Short mmCIF file of C-alpha atoms and ligand atoms in Angstrom, two decimals:
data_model
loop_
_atom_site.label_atom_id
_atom_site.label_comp_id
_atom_site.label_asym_id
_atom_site.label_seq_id
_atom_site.Cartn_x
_atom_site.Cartn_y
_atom_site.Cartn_z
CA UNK A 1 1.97 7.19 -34.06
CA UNK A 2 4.12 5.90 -30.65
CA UNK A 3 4.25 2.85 -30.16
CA UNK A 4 4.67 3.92 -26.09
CA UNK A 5 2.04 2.00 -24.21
CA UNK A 6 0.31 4.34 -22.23
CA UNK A 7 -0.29 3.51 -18.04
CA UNK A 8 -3.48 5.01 -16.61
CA UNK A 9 -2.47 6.04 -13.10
CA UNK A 10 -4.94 6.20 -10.68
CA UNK A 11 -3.99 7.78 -7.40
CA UNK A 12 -1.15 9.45 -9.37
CA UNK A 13 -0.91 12.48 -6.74
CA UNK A 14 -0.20 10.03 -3.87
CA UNK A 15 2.39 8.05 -2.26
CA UNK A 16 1.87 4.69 -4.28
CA UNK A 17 0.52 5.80 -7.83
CA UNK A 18 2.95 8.73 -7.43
CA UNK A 19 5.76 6.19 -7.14
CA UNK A 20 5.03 4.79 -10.58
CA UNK A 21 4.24 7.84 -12.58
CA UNK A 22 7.68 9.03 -11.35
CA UNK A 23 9.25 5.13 -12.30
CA UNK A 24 7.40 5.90 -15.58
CA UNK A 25 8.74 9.32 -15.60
CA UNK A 26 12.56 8.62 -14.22
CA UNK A 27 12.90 5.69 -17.76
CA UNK A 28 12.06 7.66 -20.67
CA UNK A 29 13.23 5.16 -23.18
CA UNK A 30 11.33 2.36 -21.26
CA UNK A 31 8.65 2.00 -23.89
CA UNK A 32 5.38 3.24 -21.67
CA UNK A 33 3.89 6.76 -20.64
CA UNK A 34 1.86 7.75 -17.89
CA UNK A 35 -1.35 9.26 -17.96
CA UNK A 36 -1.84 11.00 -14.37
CA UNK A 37 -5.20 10.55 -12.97
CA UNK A 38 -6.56 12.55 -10.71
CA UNK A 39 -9.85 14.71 -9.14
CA UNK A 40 -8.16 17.85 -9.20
CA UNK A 41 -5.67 18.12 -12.69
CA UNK A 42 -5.03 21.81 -11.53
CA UNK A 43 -3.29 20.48 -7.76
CA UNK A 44 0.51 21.52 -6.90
CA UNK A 45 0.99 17.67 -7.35
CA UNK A 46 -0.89 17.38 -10.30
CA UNK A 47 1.09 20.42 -12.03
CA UNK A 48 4.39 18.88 -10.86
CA UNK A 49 3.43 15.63 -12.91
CA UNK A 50 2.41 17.45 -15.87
CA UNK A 51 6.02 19.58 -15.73
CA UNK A 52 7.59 16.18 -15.82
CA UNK A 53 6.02 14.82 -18.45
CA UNK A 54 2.99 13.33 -17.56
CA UNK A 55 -0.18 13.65 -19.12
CA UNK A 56 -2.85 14.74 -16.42
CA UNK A 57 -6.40 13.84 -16.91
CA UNK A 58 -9.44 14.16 -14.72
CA UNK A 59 -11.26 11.23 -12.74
CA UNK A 60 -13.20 10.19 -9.91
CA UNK A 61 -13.30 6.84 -8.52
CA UNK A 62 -16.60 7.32 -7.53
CA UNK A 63 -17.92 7.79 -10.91
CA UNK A 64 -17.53 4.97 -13.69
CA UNK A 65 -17.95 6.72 -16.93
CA UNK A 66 -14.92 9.04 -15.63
CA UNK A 67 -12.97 6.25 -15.35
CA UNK A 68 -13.85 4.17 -18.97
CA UNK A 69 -12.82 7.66 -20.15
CA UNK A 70 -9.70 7.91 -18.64
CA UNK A 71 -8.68 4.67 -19.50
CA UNK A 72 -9.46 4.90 -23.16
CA UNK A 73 -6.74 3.77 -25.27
CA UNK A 74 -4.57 3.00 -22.29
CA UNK A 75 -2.43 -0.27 -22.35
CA UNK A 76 -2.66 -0.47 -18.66
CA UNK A 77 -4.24 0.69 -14.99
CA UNK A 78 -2.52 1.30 -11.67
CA UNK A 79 -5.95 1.38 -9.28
CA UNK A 80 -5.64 1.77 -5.98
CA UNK A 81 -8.20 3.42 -3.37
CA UNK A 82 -7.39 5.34 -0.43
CA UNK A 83 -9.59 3.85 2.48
CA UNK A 84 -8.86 6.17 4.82
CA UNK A 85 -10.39 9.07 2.89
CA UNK A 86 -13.83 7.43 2.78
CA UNK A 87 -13.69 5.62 5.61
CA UNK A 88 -16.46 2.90 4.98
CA UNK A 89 -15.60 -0.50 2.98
CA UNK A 90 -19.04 -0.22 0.89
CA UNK A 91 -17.44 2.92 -1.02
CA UNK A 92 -14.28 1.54 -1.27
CA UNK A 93 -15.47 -1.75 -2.53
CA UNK A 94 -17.83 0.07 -5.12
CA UNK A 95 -14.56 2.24 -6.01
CA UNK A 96 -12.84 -1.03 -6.83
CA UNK A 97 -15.76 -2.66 -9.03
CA UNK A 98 -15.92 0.75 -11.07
CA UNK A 99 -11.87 0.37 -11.64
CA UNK A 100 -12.75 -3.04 -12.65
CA UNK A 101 -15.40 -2.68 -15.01
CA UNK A 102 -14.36 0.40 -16.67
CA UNK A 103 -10.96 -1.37 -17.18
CA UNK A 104 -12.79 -3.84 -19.20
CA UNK A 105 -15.01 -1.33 -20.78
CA UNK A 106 -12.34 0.50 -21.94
CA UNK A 107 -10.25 -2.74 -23.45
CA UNK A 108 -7.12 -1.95 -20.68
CA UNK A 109 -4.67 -5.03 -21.44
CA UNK A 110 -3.29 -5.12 -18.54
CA UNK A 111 -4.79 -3.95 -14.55
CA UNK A 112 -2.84 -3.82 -11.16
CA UNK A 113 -5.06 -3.74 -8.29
CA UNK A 114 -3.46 -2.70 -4.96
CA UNK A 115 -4.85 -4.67 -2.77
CA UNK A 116 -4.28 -6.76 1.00
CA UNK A 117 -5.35 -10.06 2.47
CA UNK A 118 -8.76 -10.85 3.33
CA UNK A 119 -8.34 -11.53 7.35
CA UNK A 120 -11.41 -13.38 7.55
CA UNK A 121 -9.49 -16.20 5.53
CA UNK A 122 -7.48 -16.45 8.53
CA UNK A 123 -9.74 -15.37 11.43
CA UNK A 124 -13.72 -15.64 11.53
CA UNK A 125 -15.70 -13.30 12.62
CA UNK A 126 -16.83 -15.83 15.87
CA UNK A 127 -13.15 -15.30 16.63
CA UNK A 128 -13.25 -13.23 19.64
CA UNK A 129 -8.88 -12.69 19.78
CA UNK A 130 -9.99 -9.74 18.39
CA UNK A 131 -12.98 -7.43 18.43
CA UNK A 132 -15.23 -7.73 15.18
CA UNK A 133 -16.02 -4.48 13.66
CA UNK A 134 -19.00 -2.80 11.72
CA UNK A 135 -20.37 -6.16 12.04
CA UNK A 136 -18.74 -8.01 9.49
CA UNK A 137 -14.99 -7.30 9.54
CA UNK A 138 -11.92 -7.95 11.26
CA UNK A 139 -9.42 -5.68 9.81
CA UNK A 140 -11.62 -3.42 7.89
CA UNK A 141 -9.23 -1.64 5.20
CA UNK A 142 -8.01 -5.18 5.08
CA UNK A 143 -10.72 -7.41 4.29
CA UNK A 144 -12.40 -4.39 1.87
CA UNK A 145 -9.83 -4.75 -0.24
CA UNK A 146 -9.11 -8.79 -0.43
CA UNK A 147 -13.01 -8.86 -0.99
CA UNK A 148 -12.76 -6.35 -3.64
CA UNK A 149 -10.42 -8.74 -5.86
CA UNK A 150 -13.52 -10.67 -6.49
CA UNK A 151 -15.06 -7.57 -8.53
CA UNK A 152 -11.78 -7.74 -10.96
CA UNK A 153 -11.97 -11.49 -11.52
CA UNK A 154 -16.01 -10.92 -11.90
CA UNK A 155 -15.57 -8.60 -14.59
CA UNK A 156 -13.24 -10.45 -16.45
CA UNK A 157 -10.36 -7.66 -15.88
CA UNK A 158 -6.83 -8.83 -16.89
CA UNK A 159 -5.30 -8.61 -13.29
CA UNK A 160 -2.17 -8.69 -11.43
CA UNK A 161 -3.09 -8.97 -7.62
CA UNK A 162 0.19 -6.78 -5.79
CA UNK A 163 -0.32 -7.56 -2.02
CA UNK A 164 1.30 -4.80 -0.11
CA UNK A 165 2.91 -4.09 3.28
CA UNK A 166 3.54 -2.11 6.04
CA UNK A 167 4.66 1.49 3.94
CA UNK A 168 7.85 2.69 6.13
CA UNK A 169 6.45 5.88 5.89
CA UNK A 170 3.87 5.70 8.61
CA UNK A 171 7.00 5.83 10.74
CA UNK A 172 7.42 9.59 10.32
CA UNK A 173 4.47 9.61 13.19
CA UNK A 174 4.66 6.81 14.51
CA UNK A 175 7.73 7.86 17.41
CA UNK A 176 6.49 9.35 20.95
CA UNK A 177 8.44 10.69 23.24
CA UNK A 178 8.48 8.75 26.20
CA UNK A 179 8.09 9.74 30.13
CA UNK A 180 12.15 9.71 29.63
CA UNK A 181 12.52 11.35 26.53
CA UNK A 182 13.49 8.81 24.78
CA UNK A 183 11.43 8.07 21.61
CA UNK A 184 9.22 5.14 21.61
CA UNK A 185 7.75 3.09 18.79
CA UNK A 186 4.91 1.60 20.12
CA UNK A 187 3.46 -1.38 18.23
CA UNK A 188 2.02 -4.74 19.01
CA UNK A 189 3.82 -7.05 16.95
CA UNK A 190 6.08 -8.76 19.86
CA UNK A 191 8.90 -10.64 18.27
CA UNK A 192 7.43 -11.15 15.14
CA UNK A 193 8.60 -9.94 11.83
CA UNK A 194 6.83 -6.55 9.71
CA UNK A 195 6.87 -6.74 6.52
CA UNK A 196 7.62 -3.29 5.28
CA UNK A 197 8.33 -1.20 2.19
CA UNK A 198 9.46 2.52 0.81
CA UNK A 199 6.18 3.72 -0.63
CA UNK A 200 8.66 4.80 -3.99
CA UNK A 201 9.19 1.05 -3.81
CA UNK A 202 5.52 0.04 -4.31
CA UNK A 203 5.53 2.40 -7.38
CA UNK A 204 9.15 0.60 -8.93
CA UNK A 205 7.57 -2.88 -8.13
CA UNK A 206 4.40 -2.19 -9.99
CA UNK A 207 6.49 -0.82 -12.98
CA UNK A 208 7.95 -4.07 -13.27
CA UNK A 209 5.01 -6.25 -13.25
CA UNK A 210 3.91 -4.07 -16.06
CA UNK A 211 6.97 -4.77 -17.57
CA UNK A 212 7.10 -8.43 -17.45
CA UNK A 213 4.12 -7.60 -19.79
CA UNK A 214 1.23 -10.64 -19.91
CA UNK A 215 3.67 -13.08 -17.41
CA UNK A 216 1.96 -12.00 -13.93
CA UNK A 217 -1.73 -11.27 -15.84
CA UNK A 218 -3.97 -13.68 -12.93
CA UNK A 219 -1.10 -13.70 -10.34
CA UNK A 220 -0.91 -12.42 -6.93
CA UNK A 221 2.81 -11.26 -6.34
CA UNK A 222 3.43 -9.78 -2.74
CA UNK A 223 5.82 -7.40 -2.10
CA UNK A 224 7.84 -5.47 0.83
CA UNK A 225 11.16 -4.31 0.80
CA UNK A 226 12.51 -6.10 4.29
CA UNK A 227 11.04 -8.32 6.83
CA UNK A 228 11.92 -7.08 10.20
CA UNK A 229 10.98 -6.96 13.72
CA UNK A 230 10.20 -4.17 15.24
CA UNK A 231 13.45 -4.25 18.05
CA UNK A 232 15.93 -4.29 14.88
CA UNK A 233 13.84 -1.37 13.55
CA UNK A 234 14.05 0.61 16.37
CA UNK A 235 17.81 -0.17 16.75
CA UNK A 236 18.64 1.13 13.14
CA UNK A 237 16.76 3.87 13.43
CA UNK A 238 18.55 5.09 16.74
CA UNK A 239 21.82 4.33 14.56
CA UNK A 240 20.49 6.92 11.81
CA UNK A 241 18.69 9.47 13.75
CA UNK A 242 21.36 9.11 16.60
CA UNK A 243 18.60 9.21 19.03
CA UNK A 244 17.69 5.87 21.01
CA UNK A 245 14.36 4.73 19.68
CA UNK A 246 13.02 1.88 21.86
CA UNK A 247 10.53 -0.48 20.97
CA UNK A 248 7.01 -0.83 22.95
CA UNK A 249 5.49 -4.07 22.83
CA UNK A 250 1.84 -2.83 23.74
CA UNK A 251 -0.59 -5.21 23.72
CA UNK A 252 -2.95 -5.32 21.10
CA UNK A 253 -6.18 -4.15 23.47
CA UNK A 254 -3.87 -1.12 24.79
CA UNK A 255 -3.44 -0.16 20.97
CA UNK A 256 -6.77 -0.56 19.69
CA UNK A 257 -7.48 1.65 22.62
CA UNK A 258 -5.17 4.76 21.21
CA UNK A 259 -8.03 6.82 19.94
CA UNK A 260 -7.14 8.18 17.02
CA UNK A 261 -9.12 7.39 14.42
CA UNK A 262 -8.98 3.73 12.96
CA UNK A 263 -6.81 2.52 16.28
CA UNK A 264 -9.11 -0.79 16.52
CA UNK A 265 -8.69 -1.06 12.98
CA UNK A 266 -4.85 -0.75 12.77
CA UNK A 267 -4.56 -2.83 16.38
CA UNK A 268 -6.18 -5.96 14.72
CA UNK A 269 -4.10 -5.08 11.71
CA UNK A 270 -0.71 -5.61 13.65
CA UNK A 271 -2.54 -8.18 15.78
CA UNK A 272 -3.31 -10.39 12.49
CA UNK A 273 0.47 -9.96 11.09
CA UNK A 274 1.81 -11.19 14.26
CA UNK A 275 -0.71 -13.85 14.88
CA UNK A 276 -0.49 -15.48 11.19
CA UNK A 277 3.43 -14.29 11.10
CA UNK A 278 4.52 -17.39 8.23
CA UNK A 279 1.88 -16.71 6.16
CA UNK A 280 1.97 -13.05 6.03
CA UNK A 281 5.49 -12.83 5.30
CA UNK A 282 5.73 -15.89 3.21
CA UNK A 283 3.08 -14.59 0.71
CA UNK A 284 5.99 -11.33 0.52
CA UNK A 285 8.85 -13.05 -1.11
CA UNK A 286 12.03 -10.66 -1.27
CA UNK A 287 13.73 -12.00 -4.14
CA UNK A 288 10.73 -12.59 -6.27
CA UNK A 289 10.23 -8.53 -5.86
CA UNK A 290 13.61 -7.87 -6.21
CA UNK A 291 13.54 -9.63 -9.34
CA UNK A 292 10.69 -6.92 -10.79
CA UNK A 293 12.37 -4.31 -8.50
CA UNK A 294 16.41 -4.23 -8.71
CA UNK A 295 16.85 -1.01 -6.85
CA UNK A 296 14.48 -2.06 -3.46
CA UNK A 297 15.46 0.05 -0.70
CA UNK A 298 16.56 -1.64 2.66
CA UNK A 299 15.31 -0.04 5.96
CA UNK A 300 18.57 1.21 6.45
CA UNK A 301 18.84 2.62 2.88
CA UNK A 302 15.22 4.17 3.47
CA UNK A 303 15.78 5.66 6.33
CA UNK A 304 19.01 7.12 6.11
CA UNK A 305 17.86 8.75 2.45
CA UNK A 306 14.31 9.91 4.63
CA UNK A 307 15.88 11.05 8.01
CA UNK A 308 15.16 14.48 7.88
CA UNK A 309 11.65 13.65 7.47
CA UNK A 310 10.69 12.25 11.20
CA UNK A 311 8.96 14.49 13.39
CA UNK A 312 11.34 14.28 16.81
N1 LIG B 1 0.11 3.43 4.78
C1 LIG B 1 0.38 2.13 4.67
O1 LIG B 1 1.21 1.56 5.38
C2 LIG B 1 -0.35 1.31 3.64
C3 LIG B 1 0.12 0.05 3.34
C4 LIG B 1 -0.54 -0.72 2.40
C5 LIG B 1 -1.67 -0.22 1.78
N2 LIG B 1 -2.12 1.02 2.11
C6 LIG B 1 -3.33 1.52 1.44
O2 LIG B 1 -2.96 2.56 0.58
C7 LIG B 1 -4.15 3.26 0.22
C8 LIG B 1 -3.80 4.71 -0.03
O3 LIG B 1 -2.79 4.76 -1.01
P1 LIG B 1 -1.66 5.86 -0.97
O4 LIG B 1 -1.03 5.88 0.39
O5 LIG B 1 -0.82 5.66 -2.16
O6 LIG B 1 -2.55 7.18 -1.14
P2 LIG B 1 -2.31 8.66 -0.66
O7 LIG B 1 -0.88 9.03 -0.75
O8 LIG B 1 -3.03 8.86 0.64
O9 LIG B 1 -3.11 9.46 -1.79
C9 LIG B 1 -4.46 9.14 -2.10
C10 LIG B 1 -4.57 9.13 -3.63
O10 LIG B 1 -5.84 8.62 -3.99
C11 LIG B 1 -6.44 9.48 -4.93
N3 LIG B 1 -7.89 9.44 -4.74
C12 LIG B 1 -8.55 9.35 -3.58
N4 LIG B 1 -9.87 9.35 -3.80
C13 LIG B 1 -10.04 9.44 -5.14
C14 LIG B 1 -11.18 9.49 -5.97
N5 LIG B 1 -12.43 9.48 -5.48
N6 LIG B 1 -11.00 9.55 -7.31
C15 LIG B 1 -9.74 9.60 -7.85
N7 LIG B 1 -8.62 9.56 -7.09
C16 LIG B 1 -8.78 9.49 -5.76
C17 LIG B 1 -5.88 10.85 -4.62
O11 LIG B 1 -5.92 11.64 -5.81
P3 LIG B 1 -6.45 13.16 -5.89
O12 LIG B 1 -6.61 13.67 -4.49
O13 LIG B 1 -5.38 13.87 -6.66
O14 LIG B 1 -7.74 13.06 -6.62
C18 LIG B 1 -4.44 10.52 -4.21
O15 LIG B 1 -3.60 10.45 -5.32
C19 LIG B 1 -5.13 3.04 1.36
O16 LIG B 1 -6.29 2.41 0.88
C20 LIG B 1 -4.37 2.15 2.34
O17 LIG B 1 -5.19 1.18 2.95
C21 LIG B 1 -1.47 1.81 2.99
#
């Protein structure tokens, strides 16, 4: 029988699981295997897992015994929810206790959870510097999450905690043309610094917490590939896509305001990173994720590999 340890990938057909399975994938002789999870095994991104390598099984988040099944005989889980499929912090909270519990059902050694700070550490909800939404939130696929850790530690789940950031990706959409043509990046962050990451880097960084085997088991480690503001962004980008790109310091109201769905959401989001700046970048320490991560990308690095990508 292998001796591989086997990683149950949840959200293997997207941008963060999908980074792992492919670490997984890309170190054959690394000691684990990946076990693709996904609703639909029979997906072009499914298929292109299973080509590699990977073995694809089927499971919903929303449904617990598909999970304890999925994870039998696994070593360990990637879990990570997508928020803004479901829209609505209940489901994604529930979606996190069933990760949880079926982890422990299943006698996983070893869970990541992707998660994000609880805002209303930092801000209560009697804090009008930003609106309050559905009642009880200030940064809704936020808090859902940083609540949700509380299911893992509830069920007695062997957890690593990996705080993300800002995926560079969101960038692709994120230029406008301006009145002048020239592209604008419109965020409210002022002068403060973004933590950000290549979502292939989320994926590398999680294979080495698994790595480090028990070591991290109760930690939180936060990651993100650079720590920039949004000016020296916009400058390297013009650099690579030899187009000026000129940063827009809206203010947070004007964003919120943008109208497409989850603006308020993502406007308190930026508003909270800029507002509690030292601790939101402190809890990301570079060379601790460098240290699980040798090959993190740079912006630069990211965006001259991705360039092609931008929609200008
Ligand atoms: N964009 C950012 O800057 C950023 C930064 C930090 C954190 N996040 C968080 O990242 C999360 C999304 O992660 P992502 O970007 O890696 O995802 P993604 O690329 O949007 O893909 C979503 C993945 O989730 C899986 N999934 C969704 N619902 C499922 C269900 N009911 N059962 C099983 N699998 C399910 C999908 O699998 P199938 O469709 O194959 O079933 C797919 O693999 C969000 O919650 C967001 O808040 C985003």
């Amino acid at each position: 029988m292998s001796d591989e340890k086997v990683i149950a990938v949840l959200g293997a057909t997207g941008a963060q699981g999908g980074g792992l399975a492919r670490a997984i994938l890309d170190d054959p002789d690394g000691g684990f295997t990946v076990r693709a999870l996904t609703r639909n095994p029979d997906s072009e991104a499914a298929k292109a897992l299973r080509e590699r390598g990977a073995e694809v099984v089927a499971a919903d988040l929303d449904d617990e015994a598909s999970l304890v099944a999925a994870f039998a005989g696994a070593h360990g889980v990637f879990g990570v929810t997508n928020y803004w499929e479901v829209f609505s912090v209940e489901r994604e909270q529930a979606q996190a206790a069933n990760i949880a519990r079926a982890s422990v059902r299943a006698g996983v050694r070893h869970v990541i959870w992707s998660t994000l700070e609880d805002t209303r550490k930092w801000i209560s909800l009697d804090d009008d510097r930003m609106p309050t939404l559905a009642e009880q939130y200030k940064v809704p696929h936020f808090d859902s999450k940083g609540e949700a850790d509380g299911s893992f530690a509830e069920a007695g789940a062997p957890t690593t905690y990996l705080a993300t950031a800002f995926f560079w990706e969101n960038l692709f959409q994120m230029l406008q043309p301006g009145e002048d043509g020239v592209l604008d990046l419109a965020v409210p962050m002022g002068d403060a610094r973004l933590p950000g990451i290549a979502a292939k880097d989320v994926g590398l960084t999680a294979y080495g917490v698994f790595k480090r085997g028990d070591e991290l088991i109760g930690s939180r480690v936060g990651i993100a590939g650079e720590h920039l503001r949004l000016a020296e962004m916009a400058a390297t980008l013009s650099e690579v896509l030899g187009q000026e790109v000129r940063y827009v310091d809206v203010p947070p109201d004007v964003f919120r305001s943008f109208g497409f769905p989850g603006a308020d959401d993502m406007g308190n989001m930026f508003q909270f990173k800029h507002d509690f700046e030292e601790d939101y970048v402190g809890a990301r320490d570079l060379t601790v994720v460098r240290s699980l991560n040798p090959d993190l990308q740079t912006f630069e690095d990211w965006a001259r590999a991705n360039k092609d990508r931008f929609q200008i």
